[in-house]
mmCIF file of C-alpha atoms in Angstrom:
data_model
loop_
_atom_site.group_PDB
_atom_site.id
_atom_site.type_symbol
_atom_site.label_atom_id
_atom_site.label_comp_id
_atom_site.label_asym_id
_atom_site.label_seq_id
_atom_site.Cartn_x
_atom_site.Cartn_y
_atom_site.Cartn_z
ATOM 1 C CA MET A 1 18.793 -4.359 20.660
ATOM 2 C CA LYS A 2 16.480 -6.475 18.499
ATOM 3 C CA LYS A 3 17.777 -9.163 16.146
ATOM 4 C CA CYS A 4 17.177 -9.091 12.395
ATOM 5 C CA VAL A 5 17.744 -11.566 9.566
ATOM 6 C CA LEU A 6 18.648 -9.588 6.436
ATOM 7 C CA VAL A 7 18.154 -11.378 3.120
ATOM 8 C CA SER A 8 19.737 -9.793 0.059
ATOM 9 C CA PHE A 9 22.127 -10.652 -2.803
ATOM 10 C CA PHE A 10 25.198 -11.097 -0.632
ATOM 11 C CA ASN A 11 26.680 -13.884 -2.783
ATOM 12 C CA SER A 12 26.500 -12.633 -6.367
ATOM 13 C CA HIS A 13 28.628 -12.205 -9.481
ATOM 14 C CA ASN A 14 26.802 -8.926 -10.178
ATOM 15 C CA LEU A 15 28.585 -5.979 -8.582
ATOM 16 C CA GLY A 16 25.414 -3.910 -8.335
ATOM 17 C CA ASP A 17 23.678 -6.619 -6.308
ATOM 18 C CA CYS A 18 26.677 -6.890 -3.972
ATOM 19 C CA ILE A 19 26.730 -3.139 -3.386
ATOM 20 C CA ILE A 20 22.977 -3.120 -2.672
ATOM 21 C CA ALA A 21 23.438 -5.850 -0.061
ATOM 22 C CA ASP A 22 26.430 -4.099 1.485
ATOM 23 C CA THR A 23 24.558 -0.771 1.674
ATOM 24 C CA LEU A 24 21.490 -2.396 3.227
ATOM 25 C CA TYR A 25 23.612 -4.199 5.803
ATOM 26 C CA LYS A 26 25.198 -0.924 6.917
ATOM 27 C CA SER A 27 21.778 0.677 7.276
ATOM 28 C CA VAL A 28 19.997 -2.218 9.002
ATOM 29 C CA SER A 29 22.865 -3.026 11.380
ATOM 30 C CA GLU A 30 22.640 0.486 12.832
ATOM 31 C CA LYS A 31 19.302 -0.489 14.371
ATOM 32 C CA PHE A 32 19.450 -4.287 14.751
ATOM 33 C CA ILE A 33 21.819 -7.101 15.571
ATOM 34 C CA THR A 34 21.944 -8.343 11.993
ATOM 35 C CA VAL A 35 22.411 -11.872 10.614
ATOM 36 C CA THR A 36 22.819 -12.157 6.831
ATOM 37 C CA HIS A 37 21.362 -14.694 4.409
ATOM 38 C CA SER A 38 22.104 -14.528 0.688
ATOM 39 C CA TYR A 39 19.198 -14.744 -1.748
ATOM 40 C CA SER A 40 21.537 -16.137 -4.415
ATOM 41 C CA GLY A 41 24.413 -18.606 -4.356
ATOM 42 C CA ASN A 42 25.565 -19.927 -0.995
ATOM 43 C CA PRO A 43 23.248 -18.377 1.640
ATOM 44 C CA ASN A 44 26.060 -18.094 4.185
ATOM 45 C CA VAL A 45 28.725 -16.553 1.916
ATOM 46 C CA ILE A 46 29.230 -12.828 1.382
ATOM 47 C CA THR A 47 30.993 -11.918 -1.844
ATOM 48 C CA ASP A 48 33.886 -9.496 -1.469
ATOM 49 C CA ILE A 49 32.721 -6.405 -3.397
ATOM 50 C CA ASN A 50 36.301 -6.039 -4.620
ATOM 51 C CA ASN A 51 36.536 -9.647 -5.840
ATOM 52 C CA ILE A 52 33.212 -10.603 -7.428
ATOM 53 C CA SER A 53 34.775 -13.323 -9.598
ATOM 54 C CA ASN A 54 35.255 -15.399 -6.444
ATOM 55 C CA THR A 55 31.584 -16.349 -6.105
ATOM 56 C CA ASN A 56 29.835 -19.654 -6.564
ATOM 57 C CA SER A 57 26.694 -17.982 -7.961
ATOM 58 C CA LEU A 58 28.476 -17.376 -11.284
ATOM 59 C CA ARG A 59 29.472 -21.023 -11.572
ATOM 60 C CA SER A 60 25.967 -22.216 -10.750
ATOM 61 C CA ARG A 61 24.458 -19.763 -13.228
ATOM 62 C CA ASN A 62 26.758 -20.984 -15.991
ATOM 63 C CA LEU A 63 25.796 -24.583 -15.210
ATOM 64 C CA ARG A 64 22.079 -23.747 -15.323
ATOM 65 C CA ALA A 65 22.557 -21.959 -18.650
ATOM 66 C CA ILE A 66 24.326 -24.960 -20.181
ATOM 67 C CA MET A 67 21.683 -27.387 -18.933
ATOM 68 C CA GLY A 68 18.829 -25.142 -20.031
ATOM 69 C CA LYS A 69 20.307 -24.743 -23.513
ATOM 70 C CA ALA A 70 20.735 -28.496 -23.898
ATOM 71 C CA LEU A 71 17.185 -29.217 -22.765
ATOM 72 C CA LYS A 72 15.721 -26.595 -25.076
ATOM 73 C CA LYS A 73 17.665 -27.990 -27.992
ATOM 74 C CA ILE A 74 15.863 -31.300 -27.672
ATOM 75 C CA GLY A 75 12.524 -29.593 -27.058
ATOM 76 C CA LEU A 76 11.822 -30.754 -23.523
ATOM 77 C CA ASN A 77 10.024 -27.630 -22.287
ATOM 78 C CA LYS A 78 7.988 -29.540 -19.748
ATOM 79 C CA LEU A 79 11.155 -31.048 -18.339
ATOM 80 C CA ILE A 80 12.673 -27.573 -18.131
ATOM 81 C CA ASN A 81 9.650 -26.444 -16.168
ATOM 82 C CA LEU A 82 9.888 -29.376 -13.782
ATOM 83 C CA TYR A 83 13.620 -28.849 -13.322
ATOM 84 C CA ARG A 84 13.183 -25.170 -12.469
ATOM 85 C CA THR A 85 10.324 -25.891 -10.106
ATOM 86 C CA PHE A 86 12.430 -28.524 -8.383
ATOM 87 C CA LYS A 87 15.418 -26.186 -8.040
ATOM 88 C CA GLN A 88 13.340 -23.298 -6.709
ATOM 89 C CA SER A 89 10.991 -25.123 -4.354
ATOM 90 C CA THR A 90 13.046 -27.962 -2.867
ATOM 91 C CA SER A 91 16.142 -26.220 -1.537
ATOM 92 C CA THR A 92 15.698 -28.104 1.718
ATOM 93 C CA ASN A 93 19.092 -27.387 3.200
ATOM 94 C CA GLN A 94 18.910 -23.663 2.491
ATOM 95 C CA HIS A 95 15.428 -23.387 3.943
ATOM 96 C CA SER A 96 16.477 -25.337 7.000
ATOM 97 C CA GLU A 97 19.397 -22.950 7.553
ATOM 98 C CA PHE A 98 17.111 -19.960 7.070
ATOM 99 C CA GLU A 99 14.540 -21.320 9.520
ATOM 100 C CA THR A 100 17.264 -21.806 12.144
ATOM 101 C CA LYS A 101 18.275 -18.163 11.717
ATOM 102 C CA ILE A 102 14.737 -16.792 11.734
ATOM 103 C CA GLN A 103 13.682 -18.658 14.896
ATOM 104 C CA ASP A 104 16.098 -16.526 16.883
ATOM 105 C CA ALA A 105 15.088 -13.228 15.226
ATOM 106 C CA ASP A 106 12.587 -10.451 15.831
ATOM 107 C CA ILE A 107 12.252 -9.297 12.238
ATOM 108 C CA LEU A 108 13.003 -10.311 8.661
ATOM 109 C CA VAL A 109 14.219 -7.620 6.273
ATOM 110 C CA ILE A 110 14.387 -8.841 2.694
ATOM 111 C CA GLY A 111 15.078 -6.972 -0.503
ATOM 112 C CA GLY A 112 17.337 -4.758 -2.489
ATOM 113 C CA GLY A 113 17.430 -5.733 -6.152
ATOM 114 C CA ASN A 114 15.056 -7.434 -8.565
ATOM 115 C CA MET A 115 13.994 -10.477 -6.540
ATOM 116 C CA ILE A 116 10.885 -11.574 -8.428
ATOM 117 C CA PHE A 117 10.733 -11.597 -12.233
ATOM 118 C CA ASP A 118 10.106 -14.159 -14.970
ATOM 119 C CA ILE A 119 11.361 -13.762 -18.516
ATOM 120 C CA ASP A 120 9.694 -16.956 -19.747
ATOM 121 C CA LYS A 121 6.416 -18.699 -18.983
ATOM 122 C CA TYR A 122 8.083 -21.752 -17.417
ATOM 123 C CA SER A 123 9.813 -20.053 -14.480
ATOM 124 C CA ASN A 124 8.355 -19.346 -11.036
ATOM 125 C CA SER A 125 10.638 -16.836 -9.348
ATOM 126 C CA TYR A 126 8.013 -16.043 -6.712
ATOM 127 C CA SER A 127 8.520 -19.491 -5.210
ATOM 128 C CA ARG A 128 11.848 -18.879 -3.445
ATOM 129 C CA PHE A 129 10.678 -15.513 -2.147
ATOM 130 C CA ASN A 130 7.349 -16.962 -0.998
ATOM 131 C CA ASN A 131 9.056 -19.821 0.836
ATOM 132 C CA LEU A 132 11.193 -17.444 2.891
ATOM 133 C CA ILE A 133 8.218 -15.242 3.754
ATOM 134 C CA SER A 134 6.141 -18.277 4.713
ATOM 135 C CA ILE A 135 8.853 -19.534 7.069
ATOM 136 C CA ALA A 136 9.036 -16.113 8.748
ATOM 137 C CA LYS A 137 5.272 -15.919 9.121
ATOM 138 C CA LYS A 138 5.092 -19.459 10.499
ATOM 139 C CA ASN A 139 7.461 -18.246 13.220
ATOM 140 C CA LYS A 140 5.340 -15.098 13.759
ATOM 141 C CA ILE A 141 8.113 -12.798 12.567
ATOM 142 C CA LYS A 142 7.332 -9.387 11.062
ATOM 143 C CA VAL A 143 8.568 -8.899 7.495
ATOM 144 C CA PHE A 144 9.821 -5.689 5.890
ATOM 145 C CA VAL A 145 10.428 -5.944 2.135
ATOM 146 C CA ILE A 146 12.837 -3.095 1.419
ATOM 147 C CA SER A 147 13.599 -1.280 -1.856
ATOM 148 C CA ILE A 148 12.539 -4.236 -3.972
ATOM 149 C CA GLY A 149 12.088 -4.413 -7.717
ATOM 150 C CA ILE A 150 9.644 -6.818 -9.355
ATOM 151 C CA GLY A 151 8.972 -7.667 -12.985
ATOM 152 C CA PRO A 152 8.872 -8.113 -15.859
ATOM 153 C CA PHE A 153 6.683 -11.210 -16.048
ATOM 154 C CA ALA A 154 5.940 -13.432 -19.020
ATOM 155 C CA THR A 155 2.408 -14.292 -17.847
ATOM 156 C CA LEU A 156 -0.334 -12.693 -15.799
ATOM 157 C CA ASP A 157 -0.359 -15.723 -13.497
ATOM 158 C CA GLN A 158 3.314 -15.167 -12.596
ATOM 159 C CA GLU A 159 2.547 -11.523 -11.840
ATOM 160 C CA LYS A 160 -0.378 -12.447 -9.565
ATOM 161 C CA LYS A 161 1.653 -15.049 -7.681
ATOM 162 C CA ALA A 162 4.401 -12.485 -7.056
ATOM 163 C CA VAL A 163 1.860 -10.054 -5.619
ATOM 164 C CA ASP A 164 0.248 -12.793 -3.502
ATOM 165 C CA ALA A 165 3.642 -13.533 -1.937
ATOM 166 C CA LEU A 166 4.282 -9.846 -1.256
ATOM 167 C CA LYS A 167 0.841 -9.348 0.303
ATOM 168 C CA LYS A 168 1.907 -11.558 3.227
ATOM 169 C CA CYS A 169 4.479 -8.944 4.303
ATOM 170 C CA ASP A 170 3.963 -6.233 6.916
ATOM 171 C CA TYR A 171 5.758 -3.392 5.125
ATOM 172 C CA ILE A 172 6.877 -3.000 1.513
ATOM 173 C CA THR A 173 8.925 -0.327 -0.204
ATOM 174 C CA PHE A 174 9.408 -0.517 -3.954
ATOM 175 C CA ARG A 175 12.484 1.001 -5.532
ATOM 176 C CA ASP A 176 10.563 2.370 -8.528
ATOM 177 C CA GLN A 177 7.098 3.355 -9.733
ATOM 178 C CA LYS A 178 6.880 0.538 -12.309
ATOM 179 C CA SER A 179 7.293 -2.148 -9.627
ATOM 180 C CA PHE A 180 4.716 -0.405 -7.431
ATOM 181 C CA ASP A 181 2.265 -0.274 -10.353
ATOM 182 C CA ILE A 182 2.528 -4.040 -10.909
ATOM 183 C CA TYR A 183 1.659 -4.616 -7.256
ATOM 184 C CA ALA A 184 -1.187 -2.076 -7.290
ATOM 185 C CA ARG A 185 -2.814 -3.754 -10.314
ATOM 186 C CA HIS A 186 -3.676 -6.776 -8.178
ATOM 187 C CA THR A 187 -4.696 -5.310 -4.833
ATOM 188 C CA ASN A 188 -6.465 -2.278 -3.393
ATOM 189 C CA ASP A 189 -4.766 -2.693 -0.029
ATOM 190 C CA LEU A 190 -1.822 -0.314 -0.211
ATOM 191 C CA LYS A 191 -1.506 0.297 3.510
ATOM 192 C CA ASN A 192 2.166 0.182 4.512
ATOM 193 C CA VAL A 193 3.212 0.035 0.842
ATOM 194 C CA PHE A 194 5.464 2.853 -0.378
ATOM 195 C CA ILE A 195 7.772 3.943 -3.178
ATOM 196 C CA SER A 196 11.337 4.328 -1.952
ATOM 197 C CA ILE A 197 14.637 4.440 -3.800
ATOM 198 C CA ASP A 198 17.403 2.034 -4.688
ATOM 199 C CA PRO A 199 19.998 1.995 -1.855
ATOM 200 C CA VAL A 200 22.852 2.473 -4.338
ATOM 201 C CA PHE A 201 21.702 6.068 -4.919
ATOM 202 C CA PHE A 202 23.197 6.837 -1.506
ATOM 203 C CA LEU A 203 26.771 5.908 -2.369
ATOM 204 C CA PRO A 204 29.081 8.798 -1.479
ATOM 205 C CA TYR A 205 31.198 10.571 -4.061
ATOM 206 C CA SER A 206 34.439 8.554 -4.168
ATOM 207 C CA LEU A 207 36.496 9.903 -7.063
ATOM 208 C CA LYS A 208 39.865 11.296 -5.999
ATOM 209 C CA SER A 209 40.296 12.843 -9.439
ATOM 210 C CA ASN A 210 38.406 12.952 -12.718
ATOM 211 C CA VAL A 211 40.570 13.283 -15.793
ATOM 212 C CA SER A 212 37.592 12.699 -18.153
ATOM 213 C CA LYS A 213 39.510 10.997 -20.935
ATOM 214 C CA VAL A 214 37.407 7.843 -21.278
ATOM 215 C CA ILE A 215 34.013 7.126 -22.816
ATOM 216 C CA GLY A 216 32.557 4.087 -21.079
ATOM 217 C CA ILE A 217 30.285 1.594 -22.842
ATOM 218 C CA ASN A 218 28.639 -0.995 -20.629
ATOM 219 C CA VAL A 219 27.752 -3.882 -22.964
ATOM 220 C CA PHE A 220 24.794 -6.128 -22.107
ATOM 221 C CA ASN A 221 24.676 -9.808 -23.113
ATOM 222 C CA SER A 222 21.142 -10.362 -24.423
ATOM 223 C CA LYS A 223 21.585 -14.138 -24.445
ATOM 224 C CA LEU A 224 21.007 -13.893 -20.688
ATOM 225 C CA ILE A 225 17.383 -13.005 -21.442
ATOM 226 C CA ARG A 226 17.218 -15.798 -24.004
ATOM 227 C CA ASP A 227 17.426 -13.748 -27.184
ATOM 228 C CA ASN A 228 17.945 -15.886 -30.267
ATOM 229 C CA GLN A 229 21.166 -15.721 -32.266
ATOM 230 C CA GLU A 230 19.749 -13.325 -34.843
ATOM 231 C CA LYS A 231 18.682 -10.749 -32.240
ATOM 232 C CA TYR A 232 21.968 -11.183 -30.401
ATOM 233 C CA ASN A 233 23.935 -10.549 -33.607
ATOM 234 C CA GLN A 234 21.892 -7.405 -34.264
ATOM 235 C CA LEU A 235 22.716 -6.164 -30.758
ATOM 236 C CA ILE A 236 26.446 -6.784 -31.257
ATOM 237 C CA GLU A 237 26.364 -4.998 -34.621
ATOM 238 C CA GLY A 238 24.540 -2.078 -33.000
ATOM 239 C CA TYR A 239 27.114 -1.722 -30.240
ATOM 240 C CA ALA A 240 29.947 -1.953 -32.788
ATOM 241 C CA LYS A 241 28.352 0.777 -34.901
ATOM 242 C CA VAL A 242 28.124 3.074 -31.879
ATOM 243 C CA VAL A 243 31.747 2.437 -30.885
ATOM 244 C CA ASP A 244 33.008 3.003 -34.443
ATOM 245 C CA GLY A 245 30.972 6.214 -34.678
ATOM 246 C CA ILE A 246 32.302 7.565 -31.384
ATOM 247 C CA ARG A 247 35.877 6.843 -32.422
ATOM 248 C CA GLU A 248 35.341 8.935 -35.565
ATOM 249 C CA LYS A 249 34.185 11.936 -33.523
ATOM 250 C CA SER A 250 36.410 11.734 -30.426
ATOM 251 C CA ASN A 251 40.042 11.142 -29.560
ATOM 252 C CA ASP A 252 39.092 9.823 -26.119
ATOM 253 C CA LYS A 253 39.672 6.189 -25.282
ATOM 254 C CA VAL A 254 36.595 3.945 -25.421
ATOM 255 C CA VAL A 255 36.412 1.315 -22.678
ATOM 256 C CA LEU A 256 34.074 -1.668 -22.965
ATOM 257 C CA PHE A 257 33.140 -3.167 -19.600
ATOM 258 C CA SER A 258 30.374 -4.527 -17.383
ATOM 259 C CA THR A 259 29.500 -4.784 -13.713
ATOM 260 C CA ASP A 260 28.180 -8.302 -14.371
ATOM 261 C CA LEU A 261 30.727 -10.956 -15.305
ATOM 262 C CA SER A 262 28.153 -12.749 -17.502
ATOM 263 C CA ASP A 263 28.342 -9.919 -20.052
ATOM 264 C CA TYR A 264 31.985 -10.391 -21.022
ATOM 265 C CA PRO A 265 31.414 -12.904 -23.867
ATOM 266 C CA ALA A 266 29.274 -10.229 -25.562
ATOM 267 C CA ILE A 267 31.908 -7.569 -24.854
ATOM 268 C CA HIS A 268 34.523 -9.620 -26.694
ATOM 269 C CA ASP A 269 32.087 -10.170 -29.585
ATOM 270 C CA VAL A 270 31.606 -6.393 -29.909
ATOM 271 C CA TYR A 271 35.359 -5.802 -29.827
ATOM 272 C CA ASN A 272 35.903 -8.405 -32.559
ATOM 273 C CA ARG A 273 33.306 -6.707 -34.827
ATOM 274 C CA LEU A 274 34.960 -3.265 -34.674
ATOM 275 C CA SER A 275 36.376 -1.879 -37.918
ATOM 276 C CA LYS A 276 39.330 -0.386 -36.005
ATOM 277 C CA LYS A 277 40.596 -1.266 -32.553
ATOM 278 C CA HIS A 278 42.930 1.669 -31.950
ATOM 279 C CA ASN A 279 42.283 3.311 -28.566
ATOM 280 C CA ILE A 280 39.617 0.718 -27.687
ATOM 281 C CA GLU A 281 40.037 -1.282 -24.486
ATOM 282 C CA ILE A 282 38.206 -4.102 -22.727
ATOM 283 C CA ARG A 283 38.360 -3.533 -18.975
ATOM 284 C CA GLU A 284 37.386 -6.357 -16.641
ATOM 285 C CA ILE A 285 35.645 -4.983 -13.576
ATOM 286 C CA ASN A 286 36.157 -7.332 -10.663
ATOM 287 C CA GLY A 287 34.911 -5.122 -7.856
ATOM 288 C CA PHE A 288 33.963 -1.704 -6.573
ATOM 289 C CA ASN A 289 37.513 -0.341 -6.425
ATOM 290 C CA SER A 290 38.251 -1.260 -10.039
ATOM 291 C CA LEU A 291 34.941 0.308 -11.116
ATOM 292 C CA ILE A 292 35.680 3.557 -9.257
ATOM 293 C CA GLU A 293 39.155 3.625 -10.802
ATOM 294 C CA LEU A 294 37.536 3.436 -14.254
ATOM 295 C CA TYR A 295 34.928 6.055 -13.363
ATOM 296 C CA SER A 296 37.655 8.457 -12.239
ATOM 297 C CA GLN A 297 38.725 8.562 -15.902
ATOM 298 C CA MET A 298 35.233 8.665 -17.449
ATOM 299 C CA SER A 299 33.476 11.614 -19.079
ATOM 300 C CA VAL A 300 30.232 9.841 -20.037
ATOM 301 C CA LEU A 301 28.702 6.366 -19.695
ATOM 302 C CA ILE A 302 26.567 4.558 -22.235
ATOM 303 C CA GLY A 303 25.124 1.941 -19.918
ATOM 304 C CA ALA A 304 22.804 -1.054 -19.860
ATOM 305 C CA ARG A 305 23.311 -2.468 -16.361
ATOM 306 C CA MET A 306 21.162 -0.315 -14.114
ATOM 307 C CA HIS A 307 23.572 -0.234 -11.196
ATOM 308 C CA SER A 308 26.511 0.646 -13.415
ATOM 309 C CA MET A 309 24.497 3.759 -14.261
ATOM 310 C CA ILE A 310 23.317 4.500 -10.721
ATOM 311 C CA ILE A 311 26.894 4.269 -9.435
ATOM 312 C CA ALA A 312 28.087 6.519 -12.269
ATOM 313 C CA TYR A 313 25.327 8.987 -11.441
ATOM 314 C CA THR A 314 26.436 9.160 -7.787
ATOM 315 C CA GLN A 315 29.886 10.081 -9.125
ATOM 316 C CA TYR A 316 28.333 12.889 -11.233
ATOM 317 C CA ILE A 317 28.985 11.100 -14.538
ATOM 318 C CA PRO A 318 26.351 11.713 -17.261
ATOM 319 C CA VAL A 319 24.576 8.566 -18.456
ATOM 320 C CA ILE A 320 22.904 7.383 -21.647
ATOM 321 C CA GLY A 321 20.817 4.246 -21.281
ATOM 322 C CA ILE A 322 20.426 1.071 -23.297
ATOM 323 C CA SER A 323 17.197 -0.414 -21.938
ATOM 324 C CA TRP A 324 16.658 -4.157 -21.912
ATOM 325 C CA GLN A 325 14.269 -4.380 -18.959
ATOM 326 C CA GLN A 326 11.706 -2.169 -17.223
ATOM 327 C CA LYS A 327 14.084 -1.363 -14.370
ATOM 328 C CA VAL A 328 16.355 0.578 -16.752
ATOM 329 C CA ASP A 329 13.402 2.657 -17.942
ATOM 330 C CA ALA A 330 12.413 3.152 -14.291
ATOM 331 C CA PHE A 331 15.892 4.520 -13.503
ATOM 332 C CA PHE A 332 15.567 7.121 -16.258
ATOM 333 C CA ASP A 333 12.102 8.028 -14.960
ATOM 334 C CA ILE A 334 13.659 8.636 -11.529
ATOM 335 C CA ILE A 335 16.404 10.896 -12.870
ATOM 336 C CA GLU A 336 13.887 12.529 -15.250
ATOM 337 C CA SER A 337 15.930 11.916 -18.387
ATOM 338 C CA LYS A 338 14.845 10.793 -21.850
ATOM 339 C CA ASP A 339 18.360 9.753 -22.901
ATOM 340 C CA VAL A 340 17.491 6.049 -23.074
ATOM 341 C CA TYR A 341 17.147 3.729 -26.074
ATOM 342 C CA ASN A 342 15.684 0.237 -26.358
ATOM 343 C CA TYR A 343 18.394 -2.377 -26.834
ATOM 344 C CA ASN A 344 16.642 -3.679 -29.962
ATOM 345 C CA THR A 345 17.088 -0.299 -31.652
ATOM 346 C CA ILE A 346 20.752 0.489 -30.992
ATOM 347 C CA GLU A 347 21.751 0.215 -34.638
ATOM 348 C CA VAL A 348 18.943 2.418 -36.021
ATOM 349 C CA ASN A 349 19.484 4.954 -33.203
ATOM 350 C CA SER A 350 23.274 4.854 -33.338
ATOM 351 C CA GLU A 351 23.620 8.400 -34.717
ATOM 352 C CA SER A 352 21.331 9.784 -32.012
ATOM 353 C CA ILE A 353 23.270 7.921 -29.285
ATOM 354 C CA ILE A 354 26.582 9.227 -30.633
ATOM 355 C CA THR A 355 25.266 12.811 -30.891
ATOM 356 C CA THR A 356 23.896 12.698 -27.334
ATOM 357 C CA CYS A 357 27.230 11.332 -26.103
ATOM 358 C CA MET A 358 29.168 14.188 -27.708
ATOM 359 C CA GLU A 359 26.726 16.788 -26.340
ATOM 360 C CA LYS A 360 27.187 15.522 -22.795
ATOM 361 C CA ILE A 361 30.968 15.567 -23.123
ATOM 362 C CA ASN A 362 30.876 19.144 -24.445
ATOM 363 C CA ASN A 363 28.642 20.288 -21.580
ATOM 364 C CA LYS A 364 30.355 18.530 -18.677
ATOM 365 C CA LYS A 365 30.022 21.336 -16.134
ATOM 366 C CA ILE A 366 26.312 21.830 -16.763
ATOM 367 C CA GLU A 367 25.681 18.078 -16.689
ATOM 368 C CA LYS A 368 27.515 17.724 -13.368
ATOM 369 C CA THR A 369 25.511 20.540 -11.774
ATOM 370 C CA LEU A 370 22.205 19.051 -12.941
ATOM 371 C CA ILE A 371 23.141 15.617 -11.578
ATOM 372 C CA LYS A 372 24.077 17.061 -8.168
ATOM 373 C CA GLU A 373 20.749 18.886 -7.925
ATOM 374 C CA LYS A 374 18.739 15.822 -8.950
ATOM 375 C CA LEU A 375 20.599 13.538 -6.540
ATOM 376 C CA ASN A 376 19.749 15.805 -3.621
ATOM 377 C CA SER A 377 16.083 15.534 -4.541
ATOM 378 C CA ILE A 378 16.173 11.751 -5.015
ATOM 379 C CA ARG A 379 17.946 11.124 -1.723
ATOM 380 C CA ALA A 380 15.191 12.889 0.238
ATOM 381 C CA THR A 381 13.089 9.704 -0.064
ATOM 382 C CA LYS A 382 15.499 7.700 2.100
ATOM 383 C CA SER A 383 13.513 8.603 5.218
ATOM 384 C CA ILE A 384 10.730 6.156 4.259
ATOM 385 C CA ASP A 385 12.959 3.112 4.741
ATOM 386 C CA ASP A 386 14.663 4.609 7.791
ATOM 387 C CA GLU A 387 11.339 5.409 9.444
ATOM 388 C CA ILE A 388 10.075 1.855 9.000
ATOM 389 C CA LEU A 389 13.299 0.343 10.308
ATOM 390 C CA LEU A 390 13.212 2.652 13.305
ATOM 391 C CA LYS A 391 9.575 1.791 14.012
ATOM 392 C CA LEU A 392 10.275 -1.943 13.856
ATOM 393 C CA SER A 393 13.329 -1.597 16.091
ATOM 394 C CA LYS A 394 11.218 0.022 18.815
ATOM 395 C CA ASN A 395 7.921 -1.913 18.607
#
C-alpha cells in the first residue's frame, strides 16, 4: 500500500474546515497509508471535531488580528506587508517537518477548503501553498490538489501567483465553478483539471429526530474581512432587523450561532441590538455533535458560513444565504437556488429574507423532497476524486 501525506485544515477553530479534513482523511486512508499535516495552526495537531475551542489556531488568529489592528492604526502598511510575508514564507520548522514527512511518501494530497485567497493587497496566501508544493516536487512526489477553493483576490497579481502555484500540481479538482474559472483565466492547459464537489456534501443524514421548532441564524463577523466600523454596524443592524421581524411572524425559537468561534463577538452584538429578547437564544457550537443537536430542532437556516449551510443541507434543512464571499454564491449555484442575499444588503432585503423564511417553514415537506433529489445529483460527482485517488494508488 502506497504512502500519502494529506494536508488539510486539521487544526482549526472553524468546524467546517475540521469536518472537511476528517472526511478527506477517511476517503484517502482507504487507498493509502496516510500521514496528516495541518495547513493551519500546529501542523501535527488534529482538532477534535467535537471540541473546536481547544485549538491553537484560534489563539494565533486572535494575536494576528490584534497586531494587525495596532499596525494599521499607526499607518505602517509596508510593515504589515513585511510581517505577513515573514510569517508566511519563513516557517522553517513547519517546512522542515513537512519535508521529513514527504521524503517517505509516494504522493501528496492537499486541499479541502479555501486555501488560497487574499482580501487585501498586502497578503500573499499563495506563498504557504507554493512552498509545500515546491518541497513535494523537489522530492519528485506527485501532487493531487483535491476539492480546493480559491479566491477572492484583491489584485490580479495575487490571482496569477495562485494559479502559478497550482500549475505545478499533477491533478486538480476544484470544489466549485467560480474557483475553476479563476484558474482557467490564466492558463489554457486544463488537462487533469476538473470540477468536483466539497467533501462535506457527503455527510450522512445524522438526525435522530427533527422537531422543527427552531429558526437558526448563523451570524457572520464582517470584521474578519476587515470591514470598517460603519459597515459592521450596518450588518449588525440588518441581522437585528431580520431577527425582530421573524419573531413578529413566528412563535418558534430563534437561535443565533456560528460554526466559527470568531463570529461570536458579532453574535452578541446582534443579540444586544434586539428590541425584544424573548425566545431568542445564543447557542455556542463547539463541535459536530452540538451542531447536529441544534439541527435536529431546526426548521430553516439563515446562514453565512458556507459549511454551516452545506451540513444543514445534508440534513435536509432548507437554507437561505447571506453571502460575504464568492464561495457562498458558488454553494447556491451548486444547489441551484436564488435564495441568497449579499451581506451588505441585509437591512434593505430584510422583508424578503423574512418572507422566504416563512415560506420554507410552511412548505417543509416539499423543501425536504427537493433537497433529497438535488443531493443525489450533486453526490454523483464524487467519482472524479475517487478515480484520481485510485489511479494514483495503483500507478
